[in-house]
Each structure stands twice: as structure tokens, then as C-alpha cells.
Amino acid sequence: QKEVEQNSGPLSVPEGAIASLNCTYSDRGSQSFFWYRQYSGKSPELIMFIYSNGDKEDGRFTAQLNKASQYVSLLIRDSQPSDSATYLCAVNRRSNMLTFGGGTRLMVKP
Amino acid sequence: EPEVTQTPSHQVTQMGQEVILRCVPISNHLYFYWYRQILGQKVEFLVSFYNNEISEKSEIFDDQFSVERPDGSNFTLKIRSTKLEDSAMYFCASSEQLSYQPQHFGDGTRLSIL
């Protein structure tokens, strides 16, 4: 079983729509959850982090965490072409290290 | 906004040579990390460093690798006797005092082994 799993995509949404990105993780002891955006050839850029069950909103981004179901999601409202990138889910299991999923490629079409 | 800086941006080295990748973490951060990403693959954890010692390392981080904080600002990754499969993007990251806080990544060093 993969430790952190994401659909590789591509997920294609029209400009202005809501993009929904999902991630599941295997370790129930995982403590903190992060979403990074990675443009091609660039480094991961922190978008959101969440520690507790429920929703956390920051601008157009909402992170959702459900520890019972072991999933975390990222919603992007009013998607823009500049949001087109690969979105990486990362989980801090029980230590300092982050375990990354393979990423979901998002394409926002004008 | 403070950022993690890495040098060089691209390093080309002959197989068998040693390379040193350099990083300057964000100044008030106390935890430092190295990750790598082979082209088309996941970002993989290599090592974390706190209070001048390794706090955790992955299976990838074998005797070929070492890390050092030679002064108050730099954090380095040394790879000895490089192999073709060491070709990857190497990212340095840092976080504040508590280990579960967000990690901020530098722009990376692209290492190409010939």
C-alpha cells in the first residue's frame, strides 16, 4: 500500500471553476498535512497546511482533513490558468520527515 | 519574505567525483532538511538536521552522503563517489522550531552525473 496516494491526473477544469484535489494516506498516526504546488522544473511551494479535522481556508484555497477516513483534500476556487501545476500532498507521519505523494497535475483551461 | 537559497543551481560532475551542494536556510529556522527528486518521480526525504546533528535519515542516505553546518548560516550536502543514479534535483528545506511546522523549500540544485 502506497504511503501517500494521489491521482496523477491530469485534472482539467475550465477557468473560474472549482478544482478538487484529493490525497489519501496510510499511517493513522500522521500528524500534519501539507499541500505544495510545483511548477515544471521548479521547487515545491507551500500552499496550505492543516493539522486538525475540518476545513481551513486561505483566500481561494481550502484544505479539508478527515483523519477517520485518512484523506486530505484541496479545493481551489475560481481556478486560473496560472494555477496549472502539479499539486503535491505531503504528510508528516511521526517525525520530521515529509512523505510526498506523486502529485496531481492540474490544467486550468481559459 | 525570507527564503531558502541554494547554490549552485546546476552542477555537472563526472561519475566518481565528489560534489557539495550548499544551502542557506531561513535565518530563524532551526530544522534543516535535504530532499531529492529524480526526474518524473516523487520528492524523497534524505535527511533532517537539528542542533548540529542528524535527527533522522532515510534508507537513501547511506555512507555516500554526509551533511554539515560549517558555520552559522550554511548547510551542506556532500555526495562522495557520485553515481549516474545520483542525478536528480536536490532540495534544501527548513522549518521553525517545532518539527511538524511547515517546511519551506529552496529552488533546488539540479545535479547531473556524466
mmCIF file of C-alpha atoms in Angstrom:
data_model
loop_
_atom_site.group_PDB
_atom_site.id
_atom_site.type_symbol
_atom_site.label_atom_id
_atom_site.label_comp_id
_atom_site.label_asym_id
_atom_site.label_seq_id
_atom_site.Cartn_x
_atom_site.Cartn_y
_atom_site.Cartn_z
ATOM 1 C CA GLN A 1 0.000 0.000 0.000
ATOM 2 C CA LYS A 2 1.354 3.383 -1.006
ATOM 3 C CA GLU A 3 2.006 5.683 1.941
ATOM 4 C CA VAL A 4 0.593 8.827 0.359
ATOM 5 C CA GLU A 5 -1.514 8.388 -2.732
ATOM 6 C CA GLN A 6 -2.788 10.870 -5.269
ATOM 7 C CA ASN A 7 -4.435 10.554 -8.649
ATOM 8 C CA SER A 8 -1.772 11.589 -11.147
ATOM 9 C CA GLY A 9 -4.288 13.305 -13.441
ATOM 10 C CA PRO A 10 -4.286 15.409 -15.417
ATOM 11 C CA LEU A 11 -7.292 17.065 -13.855
ATOM 12 C CA SER A 12 -8.683 19.520 -16.351
ATOM 13 C CA VAL A 13 -11.043 22.301 -15.253
ATOM 14 C CA PRO A 14 -12.268 25.422 -17.027
ATOM 15 C CA GLU A 15 -11.165 28.827 -15.846
ATOM 16 C CA GLY A 16 -13.332 30.055 -12.981
ATOM 17 C CA ALA A 17 -14.362 26.571 -11.853
ATOM 18 C CA ILE A 18 -13.545 24.796 -8.598
ATOM 19 C CA ALA A 19 -10.674 22.302 -8.739
ATOM 20 C CA SER A 20 -10.811 19.483 -6.223
ATOM 21 C CA LEU A 21 -7.633 17.569 -5.445
ATOM 22 C CA ASN A 22 -7.572 14.525 -3.199
ATOM 23 C CA CYS A 23 -4.981 12.605 -1.252
ATOM 24 C CA THR A 24 -5.123 9.511 0.941
ATOM 25 C CA TYR A 25 -2.547 8.347 3.427
ATOM 26 C CA SER A 26 -1.899 5.034 5.125
ATOM 27 C CA ASP A 27 -0.441 5.908 8.539
ATOM 28 C CA ARG A 28 -3.159 6.716 11.081
ATOM 29 C CA GLY A 29 -0.545 8.335 13.289
ATOM 30 C CA SER A 30 0.112 11.084 10.759
ATOM 31 C CA GLN A 31 0.060 14.457 12.428
ATOM 32 C CA SER A 32 0.309 17.243 9.890
ATOM 33 C CA PHE A 33 -0.641 17.621 6.266
ATOM 34 C CA PHE A 34 0.637 19.924 3.585
ATOM 35 C CA TRP A 35 -0.184 20.932 0.056
ATOM 36 C CA TYR A 36 2.623 22.117 -2.181
ATOM 37 C CA ARG A 37 2.403 23.459 -5.702
ATOM 38 C CA GLN A 38 5.192 22.549 -8.109
ATOM 39 C CA TYR A 39 5.586 24.115 -11.498
ATOM 40 C CA SER A 40 7.551 22.100 -14.045
ATOM 41 C CA GLY A 41 11.257 22.206 -13.239
ATOM 42 C CA LYS A 42 10.714 24.233 -10.078
ATOM 43 C CA SER A 43 10.729 23.528 -6.369
ATOM 44 C CA PRO A 44 7.701 22.728 -4.186
ATOM 45 C CA GLU A 45 5.948 25.874 -2.968
ATOM 46 C CA LEU A 46 3.872 25.642 0.209
ATOM 47 C CA ILE A 47 0.187 26.396 -0.408
ATOM 48 C CA MET A 48 -1.658 25.172 2.668
ATOM 49 C CA PHE A 49 -1.157 23.159 5.826
ATOM 50 C CA ILE A 50 -3.693 21.607 8.163
ATOM 51 C CA TYR A 51 -3.375 19.785 11.457
ATOM 52 C CA SER A 52 -6.960 19.232 12.691
ATOM 53 C CA ASN A 53 -10.060 17.645 11.236
ATOM 54 C CA GLY A 54 -12.257 20.000 9.286
ATOM 55 C CA ASP A 55 -11.714 22.821 6.844
ATOM 56 C CA LYS A 56 -9.094 25.524 6.668
ATOM 57 C CA GLU A 57 -9.490 28.391 4.232
ATOM 58 C CA ASP A 58 -6.898 30.798 2.870
ATOM 59 C CA GLY A 59 -8.026 33.001 0.022
ATOM 60 C CA ARG A 60 -9.089 30.830 -2.911
ATOM 61 C CA PHE A 61 -7.723 27.693 -1.253
ATOM 62 C CA THR A 62 -9.453 25.381 1.220
ATOM 63 C CA ALA A 63 -7.792 22.368 2.775
ATOM 64 C CA GLN A 64 -10.007 19.647 4.205
ATOM 65 C CA LEU A 65 -8.863 16.906 6.561
ATOM 66 C CA ASN A 66 -10.695 13.765 7.639
ATOM 67 C CA LYS A 67 -8.454 11.659 9.851
ATOM 68 C CA ALA A 68 -11.039 8.914 10.309
ATOM 69 C CA SER A 69 -11.125 8.333 6.572
ATOM 70 C CA GLN A 70 -7.440 9.159 6.162
ATOM 71 C CA TYR A 71 -7.872 11.668 3.418
ATOM 72 C CA VAL A 72 -6.990 15.261 2.836
ATOM 73 C CA SER A 73 -8.190 17.432 0.000
ATOM 74 C CA LEU A 74 -7.501 20.810 -1.544
ATOM 75 C CA LEU A 75 -10.151 22.942 -3.170
ATOM 76 C CA ILE A 76 -9.163 25.782 -5.456
ATOM 77 C CA ARG A 77 -11.981 28.225 -6.143
ATOM 78 C CA ASP A 78 -12.110 30.470 -9.202
ATOM 79 C CA SER A 79 -9.326 28.485 -10.844
ATOM 80 C CA GLN A 80 -6.951 30.485 -13.027
ATOM 81 C CA PRO A 81 -4.637 29.346 -15.824
ATOM 82 C CA SER A 82 -1.739 30.296 -13.528
ATOM 83 C CA ASP A 83 -2.929 27.573 -11.126
ATOM 84 C CA SER A 84 -1.917 24.979 -13.722
ATOM 85 C CA ALA A 85 0.795 22.961 -11.980
ATOM 86 C CA THR A 86 1.366 19.722 -10.136
ATOM 87 C CA TYR A 87 -0.040 19.701 -6.612
ATOM 88 C CA LEU A 88 1.834 17.615 -4.090
ATOM 89 C CA CYS A 89 0.283 16.234 -0.934
ATOM 90 C CA ALA A 90 2.798 15.732 1.863
ATOM 91 C CA VAL A 91 2.304 14.100 5.219
ATOM 92 C CA ASN A 92 4.349 14.380 8.361
ATOM 93 C CA ARG A 93 3.909 10.935 9.857
ATOM 94 C CA ARG A 94 5.557 10.764 13.225
ATOM 95 C CA SER A 95 8.789 12.620 12.764
ATOM 96 C CA ASN A 96 10.474 15.427 10.903
ATOM 97 C CA MET A 97 10.350 13.826 7.506
ATOM 98 C CA LEU A 98 7.694 14.634 4.938
ATOM 99 C CA THR A 99 6.339 11.807 2.826
ATOM 100 C CA PHE A 100 5.132 13.055 -0.523
ATOM 101 C CA GLY A 101 2.529 11.702 -2.869
ATOM 102 C CA GLY A 102 3.253 11.534 -6.551
ATOM 103 C CA GLY A 103 1.252 14.684 -7.241
ATOM 104 C CA THR A 104 -1.811 15.569 -9.284
ATOM 105 C CA ARG A 105 -1.307 17.561 -12.431
ATOM 106 C CA LEU A 106 -3.916 20.314 -12.729
ATOM 107 C CA MET A 107 -4.696 22.005 -16.024
ATOM 108 C CA VAL A 108 -6.910 25.102 -15.996
ATOM 109 C CA LYS A 109 -8.161 25.909 -19.458
ATOM 110 C CA PRO A 110 -9.046 29.520 -20.428
ATOM 111 C CA GLU B 1 9.792 37.351 2.511
ATOM 112 C CA PRO B 2 12.721 35.246 3.784
ATOM 113 C CA GLU B 3 13.641 32.287 1.635
ATOM 114 C CA VAL B 4 15.908 29.285 1.474
ATOM 115 C CA THR B 5 18.727 29.797 -1.016
ATOM 116 C CA GLN B 6 20.670 27.038 -2.747
ATOM 117 C CA THR B 7 23.847 27.047 -4.799
ATOM 118 C CA PRO B 8 24.711 26.132 -7.436
ATOM 119 C CA SER B 9 21.508 25.969 -9.442
ATOM 120 C CA HIS B 10 23.041 23.354 -11.741
ATOM 121 C CA GLN B 11 26.028 21.106 -11.106
ATOM 122 C CA VAL B 12 27.544 18.814 -13.722
ATOM 123 C CA THR B 13 30.037 16.251 -12.424
ATOM 124 C CA GLN B 14 31.856 13.212 -13.708
ATOM 125 C CA MET B 15 30.882 9.888 -12.197
ATOM 126 C CA GLY B 16 33.069 9.041 -9.232
ATOM 127 C CA GLN B 17 33.698 12.643 -8.251
ATOM 128 C CA GLU B 18 32.567 14.321 -5.049
ATOM 129 C CA VAL B 19 30.057 17.150 -5.011
ATOM 130 C CA ILE B 20 28.987 19.597 -2.335
ATOM 131 C CA LEU B 21 25.592 21.215 -2.526
ATOM 132 C CA ARG B 22 25.075 24.355 -0.488
ATOM 133 C CA CYS B 23 22.074 25.836 1.230
ATOM 134 C CA VAL B 24 21.357 28.866 3.367
ATOM 135 C CA PRO B 25 18.216 28.138 5.425
ATOM 136 C CA ILE B 26 15.838 30.835 6.614
ATOM 137 C CA SER B 27 17.643 32.636 9.413
ATOM 138 C CA ASN B 28 15.346 31.905 12.375
ATOM 139 C CA HIS B 29 14.698 28.290 11.380
ATOM 140 C CA LEU B 30 16.235 25.515 13.427
ATOM 141 C CA TYR B 31 15.374 22.359 11.434
ATOM 142 C CA PHE B 32 17.069 21.713 8.116
ATOM 143 C CA TYR B 33 16.374 19.063 5.523
ATOM 144 C CA TRP B 34 17.548 17.626 2.236
ATOM 145 C CA TYR B 35 15.200 16.025 -0.271
ATOM 146 C CA ARG B 36 15.757 14.803 -3.774
ATOM 147 C CA GLN B 37 13.531 14.351 -6.793
ATOM 148 C CA ILE B 38 14.594 12.149 -9.660
ATOM 149 C CA LEU B 39 13.060 13.323 -12.924
ATOM 150 C CA GLY B 40 9.425 12.287 -13.137
ATOM 151 C CA GLN B 41 9.388 10.761 -9.658
ATOM 152 C CA LYS B 42 8.270 11.697 -6.164
ATOM 153 C CA VAL B 43 10.065 14.051 -3.829
ATOM 154 C CA GLU B 44 12.023 11.821 -1.426
ATOM 155 C CA PHE B 45 13.314 12.629 2.027
ATOM 156 C CA LEU B 46 17.040 12.216 2.602
ATOM 157 C CA VAL B 47 17.932 13.655 5.993
ATOM 158 C CA SER B 48 16.910 16.080 8.711
ATOM 159 C CA PHE B 49 19.304 18.054 10.892
ATOM 160 C CA TYR B 50 18.759 19.792 14.200
ATOM 161 C CA ASN B 51 21.073 21.170 16.838
ATOM 162 C CA ASN B 52 24.156 20.288 14.792
ATOM 163 C CA GLU B 53 23.350 16.653 14.355
ATOM 164 C CA ILE B 54 21.323 14.364 12.142
ATOM 165 C CA SER B 55 17.907 13.762 13.676
ATOM 166 C CA GLU B 56 16.603 11.371 11.043
ATOM 167 C CA LYS B 57 17.738 9.854 7.769
ATOM 168 C CA SER B 58 16.192 7.672 5.103
ATOM 169 C CA GLU B 59 17.490 4.470 3.554
ATOM 170 C CA ILE B 60 18.744 6.527 0.625
ATOM 171 C CA PHE B 61 21.098 8.456 2.909
ATOM 172 C CA ASP B 62 23.879 5.885 3.111
ATOM 173 C CA ASP B 63 27.618 6.283 3.706
ATOM 174 C CA GLN B 64 27.949 8.053 0.365
ATOM 175 C CA PHE B 65 26.167 11.076 1.816
ATOM 176 C CA SER B 66 27.009 13.465 4.606
ATOM 177 C CA VAL B 67 25.681 16.771 5.876
ATOM 178 C CA GLU B 68 27.342 19.580 7.722
ATOM 179 C CA ARG B 69 26.627 23.004 9.119
ATOM 180 C CA PRO B 70 30.093 24.513 8.721
ATOM 181 C CA ASP B 71 29.120 27.933 10.047
ATOM 182 C CA GLY B 72 26.128 29.849 11.348
ATOM 183 C CA SER B 73 24.387 30.160 8.017
ATOM 184 C CA ASN B 74 25.329 27.381 5.607
ATOM 185 C CA PHE B 75 24.055 23.823 5.456
ATOM 186 C CA THR B 76 25.754 21.449 3.027
ATOM 187 C CA LEU B 77 25.130 18.059 1.470
ATOM 188 C CA LYS B 78 28.208 16.151 0.335
ATOM 189 C CA ILE B 79 27.914 13.240 -2.058
ATOM 190 C CA ARG B 80 31.058 11.142 -2.381
ATOM 191 C CA SER B 81 31.926 8.966 -5.365
ATOM 192 C CA THR B 82 28.885 10.017 -7.364
ATOM 193 C CA LYS B 83 26.952 7.530 -9.479
ATOM 194 C CA LEU B 84 24.778 8.013 -12.537
ATOM 195 C CA GLU B 85 21.688 7.354 -10.439
ATOM 196 C CA ASP B 86 22.504 10.304 -8.196
ATOM 197 C CA SER B 87 21.341 12.587 -10.998
ATOM 198 C CA ALA B 88 18.335 14.443 -9.594
ATOM 199 C CA MET B 89 17.059 17.734 -8.237
ATOM 200 C CA TYR B 90 18.208 18.218 -4.672
ATOM 201 C CA PHE B 91 16.103 20.463 -2.493
ATOM 202 C CA CYS B 92 17.067 22.006 0.806
ATOM 203 C CA ALA B 93 14.269 22.937 3.195
ATOM 204 C CA SER B 94 13.981 24.477 6.634
ATOM 205 C CA SER B 95 11.334 24.855 9.302
ATOM 206 C CA GLU B 96 10.901 26.733 12.562
ATOM 207 C CA GLN B 97 11.473 25.332 15.995
ATOM 208 C CA LEU B 98 8.810 22.650 16.065
ATOM 209 C CA SER B 99 9.391 19.740 13.705
ATOM 210 C CA TYR B 100 5.807 19.471 12.470
ATOM 211 C CA GLN B 101 5.697 23.056 11.251
ATOM 212 C CA PRO B 102 5.735 23.746 7.508
ATOM 213 C CA GLN B 103 8.923 23.164 5.623
ATOM 214 C CA HIS B 104 9.977 25.816 3.128
ATOM 215 C CA PHE B 105 11.952 24.692 0.115
ATOM 216 C CA GLY B 106 14.763 26.313 -1.784
ATOM 217 C CA ASP B 107 14.856 26.477 -5.574
ATOM 218 C CA GLY B 108 16.960 23.324 -5.765
ATOM 219 C CA THR B 109 20.202 22.204 -7.346
ATOM 220 C CA ARG B 110 19.993 20.138 -10.497
ATOM 221 C CA LEU B 111 22.770 17.546 -10.263
ATOM 222 C CA SER B 112 23.804 15.866 -13.493
ATOM 223 C CA ILE B 113 26.274 12.997 -13.308
ATOM 224 C CA LEU B 114 28.026 12.135 -16.573
#
